[in-house]
mmCIF file of C-alpha atoms and ligand atoms in Angstrom:
data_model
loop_
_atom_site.group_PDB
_atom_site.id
_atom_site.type_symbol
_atom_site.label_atom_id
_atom_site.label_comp_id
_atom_site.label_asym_id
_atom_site.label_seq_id
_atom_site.Cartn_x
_atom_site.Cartn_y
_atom_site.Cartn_z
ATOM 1 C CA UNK M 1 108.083 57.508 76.903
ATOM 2 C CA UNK M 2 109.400 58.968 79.926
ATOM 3 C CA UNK M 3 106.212 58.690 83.075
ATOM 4 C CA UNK M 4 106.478 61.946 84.615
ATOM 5 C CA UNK M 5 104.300 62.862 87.999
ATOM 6 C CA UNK M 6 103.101 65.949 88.580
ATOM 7 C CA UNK M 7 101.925 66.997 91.798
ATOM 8 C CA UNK M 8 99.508 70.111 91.945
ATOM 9 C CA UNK M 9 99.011 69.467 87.769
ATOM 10 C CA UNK M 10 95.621 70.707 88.024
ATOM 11 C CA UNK M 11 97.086 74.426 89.747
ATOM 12 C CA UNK M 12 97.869 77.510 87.865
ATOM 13 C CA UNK M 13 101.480 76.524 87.053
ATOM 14 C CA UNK M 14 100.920 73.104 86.803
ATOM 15 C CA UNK M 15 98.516 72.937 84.422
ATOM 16 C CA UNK M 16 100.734 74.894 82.140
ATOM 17 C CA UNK M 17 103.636 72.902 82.774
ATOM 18 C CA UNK M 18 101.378 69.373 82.289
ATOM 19 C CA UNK M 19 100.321 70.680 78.624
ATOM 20 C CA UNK M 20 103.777 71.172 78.104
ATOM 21 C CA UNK M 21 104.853 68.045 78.891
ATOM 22 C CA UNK M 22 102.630 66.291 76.873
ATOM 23 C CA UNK M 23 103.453 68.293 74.391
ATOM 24 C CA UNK M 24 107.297 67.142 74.550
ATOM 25 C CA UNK M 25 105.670 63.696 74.325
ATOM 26 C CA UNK M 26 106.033 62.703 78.120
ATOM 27 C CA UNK M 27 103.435 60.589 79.985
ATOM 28 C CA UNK M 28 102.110 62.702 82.462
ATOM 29 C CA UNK M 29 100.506 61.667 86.018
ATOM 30 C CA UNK M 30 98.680 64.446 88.187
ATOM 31 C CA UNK M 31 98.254 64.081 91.864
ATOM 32 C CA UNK M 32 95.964 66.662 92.387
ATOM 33 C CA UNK M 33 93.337 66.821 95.685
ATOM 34 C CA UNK M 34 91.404 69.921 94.225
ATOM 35 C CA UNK M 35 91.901 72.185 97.342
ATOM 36 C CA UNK M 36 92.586 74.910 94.831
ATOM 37 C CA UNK M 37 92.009 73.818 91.839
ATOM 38 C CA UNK M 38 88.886 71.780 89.151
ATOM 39 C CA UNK M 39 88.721 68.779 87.789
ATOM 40 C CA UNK M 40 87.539 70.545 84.020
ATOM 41 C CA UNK M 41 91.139 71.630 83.919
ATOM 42 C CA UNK M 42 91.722 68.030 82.547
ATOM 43 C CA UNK M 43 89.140 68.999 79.933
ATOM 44 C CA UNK M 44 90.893 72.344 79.404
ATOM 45 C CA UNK M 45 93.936 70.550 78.918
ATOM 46 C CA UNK M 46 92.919 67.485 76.586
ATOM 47 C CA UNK M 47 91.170 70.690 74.716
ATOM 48 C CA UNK M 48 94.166 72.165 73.780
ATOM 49 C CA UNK M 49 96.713 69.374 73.080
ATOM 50 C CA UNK M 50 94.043 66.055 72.785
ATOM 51 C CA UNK M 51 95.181 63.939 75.682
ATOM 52 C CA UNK M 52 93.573 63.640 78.856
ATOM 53 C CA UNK M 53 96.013 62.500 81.094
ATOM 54 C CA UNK M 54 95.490 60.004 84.186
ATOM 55 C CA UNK M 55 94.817 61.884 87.434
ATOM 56 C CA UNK M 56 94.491 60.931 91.262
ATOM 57 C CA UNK M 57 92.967 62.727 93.581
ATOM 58 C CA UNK M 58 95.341 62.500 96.436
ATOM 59 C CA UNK M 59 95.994 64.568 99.464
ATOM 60 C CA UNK M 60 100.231 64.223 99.783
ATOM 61 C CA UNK M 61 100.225 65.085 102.816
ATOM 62 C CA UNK M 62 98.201 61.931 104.382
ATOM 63 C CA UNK M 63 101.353 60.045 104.794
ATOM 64 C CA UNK M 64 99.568 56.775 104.167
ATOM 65 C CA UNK M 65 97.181 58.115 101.441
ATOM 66 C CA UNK M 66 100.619 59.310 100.035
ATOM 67 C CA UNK M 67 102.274 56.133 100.350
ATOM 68 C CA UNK M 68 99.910 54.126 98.915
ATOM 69 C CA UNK M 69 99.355 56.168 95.898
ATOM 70 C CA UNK M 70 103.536 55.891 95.253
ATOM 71 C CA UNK M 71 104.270 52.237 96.317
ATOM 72 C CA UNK M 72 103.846 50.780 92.880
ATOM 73 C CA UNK M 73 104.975 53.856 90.802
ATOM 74 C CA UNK M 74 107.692 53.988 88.747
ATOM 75 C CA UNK M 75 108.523 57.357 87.875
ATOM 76 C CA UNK M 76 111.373 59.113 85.724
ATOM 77 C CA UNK M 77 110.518 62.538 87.189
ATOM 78 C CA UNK M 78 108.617 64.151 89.477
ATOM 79 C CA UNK M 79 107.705 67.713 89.453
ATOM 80 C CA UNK M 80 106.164 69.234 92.380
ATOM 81 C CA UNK M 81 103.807 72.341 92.557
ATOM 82 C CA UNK M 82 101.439 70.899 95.029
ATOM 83 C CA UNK M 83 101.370 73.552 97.614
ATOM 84 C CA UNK M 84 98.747 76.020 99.796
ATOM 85 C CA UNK M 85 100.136 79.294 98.075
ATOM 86 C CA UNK M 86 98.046 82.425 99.599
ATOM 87 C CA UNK M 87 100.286 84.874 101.990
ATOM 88 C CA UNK M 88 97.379 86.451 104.107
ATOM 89 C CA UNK M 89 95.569 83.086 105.130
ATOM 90 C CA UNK M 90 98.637 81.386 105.904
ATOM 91 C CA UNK M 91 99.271 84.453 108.534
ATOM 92 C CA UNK M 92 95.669 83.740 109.861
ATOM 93 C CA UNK M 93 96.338 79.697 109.836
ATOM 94 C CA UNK M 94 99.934 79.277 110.216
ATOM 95 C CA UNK M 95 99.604 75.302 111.292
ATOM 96 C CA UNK M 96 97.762 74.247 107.860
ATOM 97 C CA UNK M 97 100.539 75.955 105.714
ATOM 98 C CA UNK M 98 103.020 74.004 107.270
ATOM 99 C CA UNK M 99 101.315 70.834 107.706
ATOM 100 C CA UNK M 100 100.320 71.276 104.160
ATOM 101 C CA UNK M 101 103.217 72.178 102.853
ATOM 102 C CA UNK M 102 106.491 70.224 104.882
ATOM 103 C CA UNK M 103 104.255 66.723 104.995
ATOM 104 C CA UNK M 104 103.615 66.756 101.225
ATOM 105 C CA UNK M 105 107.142 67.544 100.324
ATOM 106 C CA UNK M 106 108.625 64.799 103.035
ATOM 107 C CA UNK M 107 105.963 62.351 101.798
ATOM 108 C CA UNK M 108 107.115 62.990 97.976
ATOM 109 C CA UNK M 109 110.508 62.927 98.944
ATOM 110 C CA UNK M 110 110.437 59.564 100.914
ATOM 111 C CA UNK M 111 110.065 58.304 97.494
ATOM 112 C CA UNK M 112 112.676 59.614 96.305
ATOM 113 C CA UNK M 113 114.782 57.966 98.789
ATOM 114 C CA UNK M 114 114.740 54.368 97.301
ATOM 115 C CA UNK M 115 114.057 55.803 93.516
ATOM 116 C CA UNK M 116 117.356 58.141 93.912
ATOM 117 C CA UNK M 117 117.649 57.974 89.972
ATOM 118 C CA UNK M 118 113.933 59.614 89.846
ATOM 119 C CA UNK M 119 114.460 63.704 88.703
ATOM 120 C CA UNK M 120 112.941 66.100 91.399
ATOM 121 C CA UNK M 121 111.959 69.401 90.606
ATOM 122 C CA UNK M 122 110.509 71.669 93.367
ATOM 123 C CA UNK M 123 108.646 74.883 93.271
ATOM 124 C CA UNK M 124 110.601 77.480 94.802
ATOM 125 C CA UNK M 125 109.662 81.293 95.454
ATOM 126 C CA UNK M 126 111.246 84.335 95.210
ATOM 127 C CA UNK M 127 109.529 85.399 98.120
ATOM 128 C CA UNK M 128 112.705 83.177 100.105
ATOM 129 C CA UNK M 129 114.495 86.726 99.075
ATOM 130 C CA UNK M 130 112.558 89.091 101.235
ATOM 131 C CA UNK M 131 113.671 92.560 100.136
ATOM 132 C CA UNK M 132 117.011 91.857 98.970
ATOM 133 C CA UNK M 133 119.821 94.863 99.879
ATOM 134 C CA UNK M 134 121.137 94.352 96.039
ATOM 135 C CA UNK M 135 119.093 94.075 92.596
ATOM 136 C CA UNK M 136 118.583 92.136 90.558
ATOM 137 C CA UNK M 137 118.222 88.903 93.001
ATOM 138 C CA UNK M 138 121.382 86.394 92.388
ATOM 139 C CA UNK M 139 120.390 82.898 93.678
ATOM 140 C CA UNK M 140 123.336 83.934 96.354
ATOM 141 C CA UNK M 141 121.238 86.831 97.631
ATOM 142 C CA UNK M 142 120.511 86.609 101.634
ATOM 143 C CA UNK M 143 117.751 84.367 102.307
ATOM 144 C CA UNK M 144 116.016 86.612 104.587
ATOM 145 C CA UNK M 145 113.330 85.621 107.569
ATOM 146 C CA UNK M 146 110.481 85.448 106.080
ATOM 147 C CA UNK M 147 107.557 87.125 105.918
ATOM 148 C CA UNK M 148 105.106 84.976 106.102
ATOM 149 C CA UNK M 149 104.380 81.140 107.383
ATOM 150 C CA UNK M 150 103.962 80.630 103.540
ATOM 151 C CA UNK M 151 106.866 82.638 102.954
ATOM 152 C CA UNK M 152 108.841 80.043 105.846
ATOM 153 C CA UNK M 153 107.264 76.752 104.134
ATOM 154 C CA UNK M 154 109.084 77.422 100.938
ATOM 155 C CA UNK M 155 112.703 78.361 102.897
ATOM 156 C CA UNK M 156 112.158 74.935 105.400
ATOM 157 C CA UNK M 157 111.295 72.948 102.385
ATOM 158 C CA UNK M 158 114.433 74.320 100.319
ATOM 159 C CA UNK M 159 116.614 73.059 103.761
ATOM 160 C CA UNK M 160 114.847 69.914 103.453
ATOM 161 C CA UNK M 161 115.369 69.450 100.195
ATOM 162 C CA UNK M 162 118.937 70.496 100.207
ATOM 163 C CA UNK M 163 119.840 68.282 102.890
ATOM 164 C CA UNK M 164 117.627 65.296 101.871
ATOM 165 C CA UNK M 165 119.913 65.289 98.527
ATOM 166 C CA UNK M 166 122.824 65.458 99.298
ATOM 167 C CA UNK M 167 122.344 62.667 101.941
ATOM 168 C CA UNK M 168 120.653 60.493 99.227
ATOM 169 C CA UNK M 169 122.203 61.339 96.903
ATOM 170 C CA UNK M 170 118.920 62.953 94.879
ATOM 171 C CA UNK M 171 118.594 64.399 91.540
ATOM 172 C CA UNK M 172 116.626 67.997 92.579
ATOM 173 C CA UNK M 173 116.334 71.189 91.075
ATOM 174 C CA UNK M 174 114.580 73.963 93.194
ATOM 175 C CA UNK M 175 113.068 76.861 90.923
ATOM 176 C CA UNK M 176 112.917 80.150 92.651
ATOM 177 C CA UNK M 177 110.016 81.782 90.535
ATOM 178 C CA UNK M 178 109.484 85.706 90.692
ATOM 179 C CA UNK M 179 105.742 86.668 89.881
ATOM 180 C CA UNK M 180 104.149 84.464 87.369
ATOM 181 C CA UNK M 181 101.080 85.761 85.506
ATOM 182 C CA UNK M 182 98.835 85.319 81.987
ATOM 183 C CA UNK M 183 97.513 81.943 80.508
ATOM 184 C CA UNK M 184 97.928 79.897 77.484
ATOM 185 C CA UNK M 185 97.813 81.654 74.462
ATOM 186 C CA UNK M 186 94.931 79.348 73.034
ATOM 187 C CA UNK M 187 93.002 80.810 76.172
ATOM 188 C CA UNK M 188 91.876 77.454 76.915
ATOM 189 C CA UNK M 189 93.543 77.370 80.234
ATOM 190 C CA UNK M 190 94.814 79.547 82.929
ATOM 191 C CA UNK M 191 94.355 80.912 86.481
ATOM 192 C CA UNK M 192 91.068 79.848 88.065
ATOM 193 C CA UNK M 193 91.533 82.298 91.502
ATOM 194 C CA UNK M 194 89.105 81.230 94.237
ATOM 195 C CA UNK M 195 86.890 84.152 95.606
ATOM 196 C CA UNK M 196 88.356 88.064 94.970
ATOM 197 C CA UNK M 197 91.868 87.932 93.932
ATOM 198 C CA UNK M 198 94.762 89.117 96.203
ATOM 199 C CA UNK M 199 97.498 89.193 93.284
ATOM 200 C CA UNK M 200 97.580 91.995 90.435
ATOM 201 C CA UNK M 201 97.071 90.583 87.204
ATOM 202 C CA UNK M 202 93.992 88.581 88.081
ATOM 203 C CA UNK M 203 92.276 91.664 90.437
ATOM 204 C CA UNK M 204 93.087 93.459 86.827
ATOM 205 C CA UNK M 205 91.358 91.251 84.407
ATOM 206 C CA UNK M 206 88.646 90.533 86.917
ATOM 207 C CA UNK M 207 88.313 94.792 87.489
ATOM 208 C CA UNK M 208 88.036 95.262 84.006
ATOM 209 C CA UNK M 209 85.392 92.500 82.908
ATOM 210 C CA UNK M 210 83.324 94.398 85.674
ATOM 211 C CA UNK M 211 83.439 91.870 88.123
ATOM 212 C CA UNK M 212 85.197 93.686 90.112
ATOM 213 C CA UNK M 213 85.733 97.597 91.054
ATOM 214 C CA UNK M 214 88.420 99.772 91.126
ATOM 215 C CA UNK M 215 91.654 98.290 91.386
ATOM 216 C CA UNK M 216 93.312 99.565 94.730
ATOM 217 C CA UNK M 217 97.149 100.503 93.850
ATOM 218 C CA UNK M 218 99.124 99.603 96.929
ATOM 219 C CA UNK M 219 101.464 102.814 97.953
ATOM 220 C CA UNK M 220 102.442 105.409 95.636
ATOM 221 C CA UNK M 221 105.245 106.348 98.286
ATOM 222 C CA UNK M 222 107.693 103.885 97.240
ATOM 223 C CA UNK M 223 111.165 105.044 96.275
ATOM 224 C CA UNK M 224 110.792 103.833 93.157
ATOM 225 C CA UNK M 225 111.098 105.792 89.458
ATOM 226 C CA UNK M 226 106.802 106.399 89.945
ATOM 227 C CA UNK M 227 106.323 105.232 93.518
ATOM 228 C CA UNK M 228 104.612 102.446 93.093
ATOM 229 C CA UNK M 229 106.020 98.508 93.758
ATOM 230 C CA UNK M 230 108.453 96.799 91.050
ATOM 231 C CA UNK M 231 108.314 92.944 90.199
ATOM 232 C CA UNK M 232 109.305 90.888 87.628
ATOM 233 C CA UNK M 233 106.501 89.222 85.863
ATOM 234 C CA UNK M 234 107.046 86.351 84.018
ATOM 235 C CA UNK M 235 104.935 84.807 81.474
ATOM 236 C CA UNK M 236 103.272 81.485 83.219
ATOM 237 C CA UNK M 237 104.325 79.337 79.508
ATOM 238 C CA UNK M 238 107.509 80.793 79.833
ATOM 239 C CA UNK M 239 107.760 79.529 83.514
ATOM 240 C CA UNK M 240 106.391 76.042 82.486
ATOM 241 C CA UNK M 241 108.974 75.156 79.753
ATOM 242 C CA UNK M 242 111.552 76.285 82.272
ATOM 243 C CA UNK M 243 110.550 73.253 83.984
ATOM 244 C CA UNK M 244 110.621 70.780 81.419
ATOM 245 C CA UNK M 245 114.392 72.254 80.295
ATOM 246 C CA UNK M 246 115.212 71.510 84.247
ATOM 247 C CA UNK M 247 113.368 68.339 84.002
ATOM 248 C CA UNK M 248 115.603 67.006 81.026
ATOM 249 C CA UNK M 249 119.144 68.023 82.326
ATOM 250 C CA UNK M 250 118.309 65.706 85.439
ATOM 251 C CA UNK M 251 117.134 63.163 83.042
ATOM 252 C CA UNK M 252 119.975 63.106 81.233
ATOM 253 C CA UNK M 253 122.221 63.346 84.414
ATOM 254 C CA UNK M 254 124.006 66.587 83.193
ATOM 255 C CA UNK M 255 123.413 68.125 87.160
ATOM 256 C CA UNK M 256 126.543 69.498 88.503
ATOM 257 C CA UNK M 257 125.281 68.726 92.407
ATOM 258 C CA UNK M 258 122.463 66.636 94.175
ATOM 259 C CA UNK M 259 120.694 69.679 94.450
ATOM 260 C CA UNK M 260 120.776 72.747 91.843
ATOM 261 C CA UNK M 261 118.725 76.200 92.310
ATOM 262 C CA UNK M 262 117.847 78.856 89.571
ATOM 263 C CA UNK M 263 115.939 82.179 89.446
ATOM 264 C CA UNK M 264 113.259 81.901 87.017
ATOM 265 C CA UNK M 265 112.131 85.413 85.761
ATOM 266 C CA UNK M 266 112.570 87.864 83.067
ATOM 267 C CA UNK M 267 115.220 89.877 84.798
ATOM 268 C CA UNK M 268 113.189 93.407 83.982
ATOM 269 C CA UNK M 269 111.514 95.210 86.419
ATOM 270 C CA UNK M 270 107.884 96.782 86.095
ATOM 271 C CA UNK M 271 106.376 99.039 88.562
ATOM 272 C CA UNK M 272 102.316 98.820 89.060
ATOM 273 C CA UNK M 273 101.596 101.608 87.206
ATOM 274 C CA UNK M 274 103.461 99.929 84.331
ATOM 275 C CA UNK M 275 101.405 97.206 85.000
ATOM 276 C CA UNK M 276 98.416 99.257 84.545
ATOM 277 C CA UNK M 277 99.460 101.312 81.459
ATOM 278 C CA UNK M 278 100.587 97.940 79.384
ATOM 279 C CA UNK M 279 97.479 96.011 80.591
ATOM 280 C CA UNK M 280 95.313 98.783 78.951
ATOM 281 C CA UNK M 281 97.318 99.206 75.825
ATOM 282 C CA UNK M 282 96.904 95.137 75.285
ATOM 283 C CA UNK M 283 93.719 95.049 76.175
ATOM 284 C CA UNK M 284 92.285 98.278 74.377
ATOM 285 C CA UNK M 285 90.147 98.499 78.052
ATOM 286 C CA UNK M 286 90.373 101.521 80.304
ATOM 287 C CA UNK M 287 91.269 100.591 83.967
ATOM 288 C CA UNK M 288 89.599 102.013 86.979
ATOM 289 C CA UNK M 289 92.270 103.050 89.842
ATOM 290 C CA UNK M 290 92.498 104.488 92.691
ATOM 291 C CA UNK M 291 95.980 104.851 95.070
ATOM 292 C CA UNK M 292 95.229 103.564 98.907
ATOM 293 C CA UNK M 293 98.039 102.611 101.430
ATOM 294 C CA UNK M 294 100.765 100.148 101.562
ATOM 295 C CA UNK M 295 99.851 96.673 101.764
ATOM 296 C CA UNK M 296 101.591 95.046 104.638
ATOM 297 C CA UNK M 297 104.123 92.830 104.397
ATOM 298 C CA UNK M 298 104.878 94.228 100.672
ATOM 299 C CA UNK M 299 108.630 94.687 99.515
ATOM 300 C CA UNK M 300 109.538 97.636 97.425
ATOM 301 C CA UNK M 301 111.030 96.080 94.376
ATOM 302 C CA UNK M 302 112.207 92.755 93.560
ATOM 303 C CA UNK M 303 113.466 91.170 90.088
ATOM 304 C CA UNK M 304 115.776 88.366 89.075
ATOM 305 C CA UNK M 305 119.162 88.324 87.712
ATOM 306 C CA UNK M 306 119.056 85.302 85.037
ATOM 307 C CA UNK M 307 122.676 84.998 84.478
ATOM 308 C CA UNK M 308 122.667 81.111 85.743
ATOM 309 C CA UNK M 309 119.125 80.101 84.515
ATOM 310 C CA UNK M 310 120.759 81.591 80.882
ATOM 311 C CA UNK M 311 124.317 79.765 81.375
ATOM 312 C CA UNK M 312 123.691 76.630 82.864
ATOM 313 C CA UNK M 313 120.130 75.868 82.006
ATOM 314 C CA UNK M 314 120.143 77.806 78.811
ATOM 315 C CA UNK M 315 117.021 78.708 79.686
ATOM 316 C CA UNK M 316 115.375 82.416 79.137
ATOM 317 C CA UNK M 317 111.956 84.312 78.976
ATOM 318 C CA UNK M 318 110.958 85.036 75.406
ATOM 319 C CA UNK M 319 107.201 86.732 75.627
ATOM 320 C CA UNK M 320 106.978 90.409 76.809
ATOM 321 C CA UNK M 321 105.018 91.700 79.803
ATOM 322 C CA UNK M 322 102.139 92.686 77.117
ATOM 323 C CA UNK M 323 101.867 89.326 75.917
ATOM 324 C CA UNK M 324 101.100 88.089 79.110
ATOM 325 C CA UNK M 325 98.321 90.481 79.435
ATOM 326 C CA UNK M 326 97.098 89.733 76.370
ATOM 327 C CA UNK M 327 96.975 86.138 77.186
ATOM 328 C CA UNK M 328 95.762 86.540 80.721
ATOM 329 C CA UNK M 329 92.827 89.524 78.959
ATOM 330 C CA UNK M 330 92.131 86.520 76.434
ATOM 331 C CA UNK M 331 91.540 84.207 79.129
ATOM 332 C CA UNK M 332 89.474 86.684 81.535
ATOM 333 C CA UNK M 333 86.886 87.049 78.497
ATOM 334 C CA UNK M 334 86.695 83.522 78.266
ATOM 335 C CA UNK M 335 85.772 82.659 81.688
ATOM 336 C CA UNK M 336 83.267 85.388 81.149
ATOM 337 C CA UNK M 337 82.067 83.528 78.308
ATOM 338 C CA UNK M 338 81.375 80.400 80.150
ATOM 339 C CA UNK M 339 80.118 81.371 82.846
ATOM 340 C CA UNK M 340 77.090 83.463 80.711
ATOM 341 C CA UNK M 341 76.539 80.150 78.543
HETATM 342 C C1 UD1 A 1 102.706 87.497 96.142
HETATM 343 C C2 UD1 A 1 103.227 86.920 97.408
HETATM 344 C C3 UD1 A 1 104.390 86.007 97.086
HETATM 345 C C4 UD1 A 1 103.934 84.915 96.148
HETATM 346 C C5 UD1 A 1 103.358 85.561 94.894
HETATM 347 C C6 UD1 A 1 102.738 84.504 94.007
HETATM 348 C C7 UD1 A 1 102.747 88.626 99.092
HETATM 349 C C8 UD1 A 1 103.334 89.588 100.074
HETATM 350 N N1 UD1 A 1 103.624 87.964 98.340
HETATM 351 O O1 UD1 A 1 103.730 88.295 95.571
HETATM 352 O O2 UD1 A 1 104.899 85.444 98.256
HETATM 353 O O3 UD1 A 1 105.012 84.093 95.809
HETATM 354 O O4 UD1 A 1 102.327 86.476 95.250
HETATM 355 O O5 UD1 A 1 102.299 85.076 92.823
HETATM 356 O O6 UD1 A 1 101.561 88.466 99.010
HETATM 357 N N2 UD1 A 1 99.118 95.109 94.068
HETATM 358 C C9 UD1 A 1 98.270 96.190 94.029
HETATM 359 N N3 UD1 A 1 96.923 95.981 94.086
HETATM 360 C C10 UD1 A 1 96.384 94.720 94.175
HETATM 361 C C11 UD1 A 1 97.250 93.606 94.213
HETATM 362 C C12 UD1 A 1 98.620 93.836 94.168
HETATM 363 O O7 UD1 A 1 98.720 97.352 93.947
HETATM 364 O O8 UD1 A 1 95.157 94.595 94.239
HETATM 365 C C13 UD1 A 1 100.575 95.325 93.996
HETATM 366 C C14 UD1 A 1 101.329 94.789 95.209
HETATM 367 O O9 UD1 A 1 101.416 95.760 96.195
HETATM 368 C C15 UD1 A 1 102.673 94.439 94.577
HETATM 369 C C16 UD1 A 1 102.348 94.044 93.137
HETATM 370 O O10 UD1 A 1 101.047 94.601 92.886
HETATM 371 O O11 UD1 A 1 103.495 95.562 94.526
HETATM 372 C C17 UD1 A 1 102.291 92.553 92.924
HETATM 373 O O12 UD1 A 1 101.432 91.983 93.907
HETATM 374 P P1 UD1 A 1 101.024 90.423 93.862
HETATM 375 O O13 UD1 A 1 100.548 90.063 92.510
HETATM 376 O O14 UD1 A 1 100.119 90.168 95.015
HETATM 377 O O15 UD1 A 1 102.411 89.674 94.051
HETATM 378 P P2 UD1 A 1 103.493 89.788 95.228
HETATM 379 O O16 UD1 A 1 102.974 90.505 96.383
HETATM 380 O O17 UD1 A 1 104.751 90.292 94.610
#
């Protein structure tokens, strides 16, 4: 059995990515210090697939908390999602987004120096894009300045890793996801968003259970088909089994280059109004709107061309846009649930 750690395996990807590991029969290890995340998603998770695996709760970016948890390790793979994710704080607190972020991935990655045959897979953003002058997004797009400090961790830690591997010679694939959304279809796990959320899907479900009011649609002014914002959603099962495909041609050393990157998305575009309409037919639920401003910092339209991800990794999106809001409806109502009992 292949021991695979991964870092952040209690998060919103993670998690997904952690069931499907074990589900590919690999051992899994989470690092995991619960900054945004709960230790019942191990429950969750030996729920669906009846394994439990063996977590540490670890801050990666203590350098000595970080070594001492990898000293003895002897990993095949290590997959790394850990990561503070949210655009608008890490405006407001620049210096913990990068401590956060750059320590944990030079701590992992120290590692990886003296384990060089140990697979790295790093979570990337398509958020390194900016808005890109041609659509869809090739991973040779123009890496513009970013955005945000959140938006800068991700580009610094693709330099790091990119020169880190090819001066170790490292196995590392970076994954440049678009927007991820829904939950496993069992509705056993998914996104647990801390305080009101600040992406769509979730400020949707969460509107419609009535936890929330009227969605706020960001800019109708866009010159776009409706005027409202276009991104490429991709299912978040879809976006885990991506990694374990990425995971297994580093494994079985069929990596053209120390250091490989792929855009992982569905390659179709959906506006927010789109958004809206398929939400409601899924869910059967009407959805309270309303159209305010802009929100700053927001590109018009971004989406992914897959052509590598489909040649090289052999890798696509199967499940539609309204089976992630099925899923991610599903999984709204079951929160709900809980939280009542
Ligand atoms: C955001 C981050 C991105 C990060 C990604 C993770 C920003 C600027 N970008 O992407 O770096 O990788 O999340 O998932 O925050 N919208 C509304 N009303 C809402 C919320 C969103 O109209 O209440 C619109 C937005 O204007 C946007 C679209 O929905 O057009 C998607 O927004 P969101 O889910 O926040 O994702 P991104 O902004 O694309």
């Amino acid at each position: 059995m292949k021991k695979i750690l991964v870092t952040g395996g209690l998060g919103y990807i993670g998690s997904h990515t952690v069931l499907e590991l074990i589900e590919q029969n690999y051992e899994v290890i989470i690092a995991d210090d619960l900054s945004n995340s709960e230790e019942s998603v191990l429950e969750r998770i030996n729920d669906v697939c009846g394994i439990k695996p063996e977590w540490y709760n670890v801050d990666l970016s203590d350098t000595n908390k970080c070594n001492d948890f990898l000293k003895n390790q002897k990993f095949d793979g290590i997959i790394h999602f850990a990561a503070f994710k949210a655009v608008g704080e890490s405006v407001k607190n620049p210096l913990k987004y990068y401590r956060n972020n750059l320590l944990s991935l030079i701590n992992v990655m120290s590692y990886l120096k003296t384990h060089n045959h140990c697979a790295f897979i790093f979570s990337s953003s398509c958020t390194v894009y900016g808005q890109a002058e041609n659509l869809p997004i090739t991973e040779n797009s123009e890496i513009k300045t970013a955005e945000s400090p959140y938006g800068n961790t991700k580009q610094i830690c693709e330099e790091i890793l990119k020169e880190s591997s090819a001066a170790y010679d490292l196995k590392s694939i970076a994954l440049r996801y678009f927007n991820p959304i829904g939950a496993h279809p069992s509705g056993k796990i998914g996104e647990l968003p801390i305080g009101v959320p600040q992406n769509l899907v979730p400020f949707i479900t969460q509107s419609a259970a009535g936890i929330l009011g009227a969605l706020n649609v960001y800019g109708n002014d866009y010159p776009t088909h409706d005027g409202t914002a276009i991104r490429d959603y991709i299912h978040v099962v879809d976006l885990a089994q991506a990694h374990i495909i990425a995971l297994e041609r580093l494994l079985n050393n069929k990596n053209a280059s120390p250091i490989e990157i792929f855009n992982i998305g569905t390659g179709k575009g959906s506006s927010v109004l789109e958004v809206i309409k398929a939400f409601e037919k899924a869910s059967g639920e009407k959805l309270d709107y309303k159209i305010t401003g802009r929100r700053e910092g927001d590109i018009t339209s971004a989406y992914a061309d897959t052509t590598r991800a489909k040649e090289i990794l052999k890798w696509e999106s199967k499940k539609t846009l309204e089976d992630a809001l099925k899923d991610a409806w599903r999984w709204q109502k079951k929160l709900g649930q809980e939280n009542s009992d």
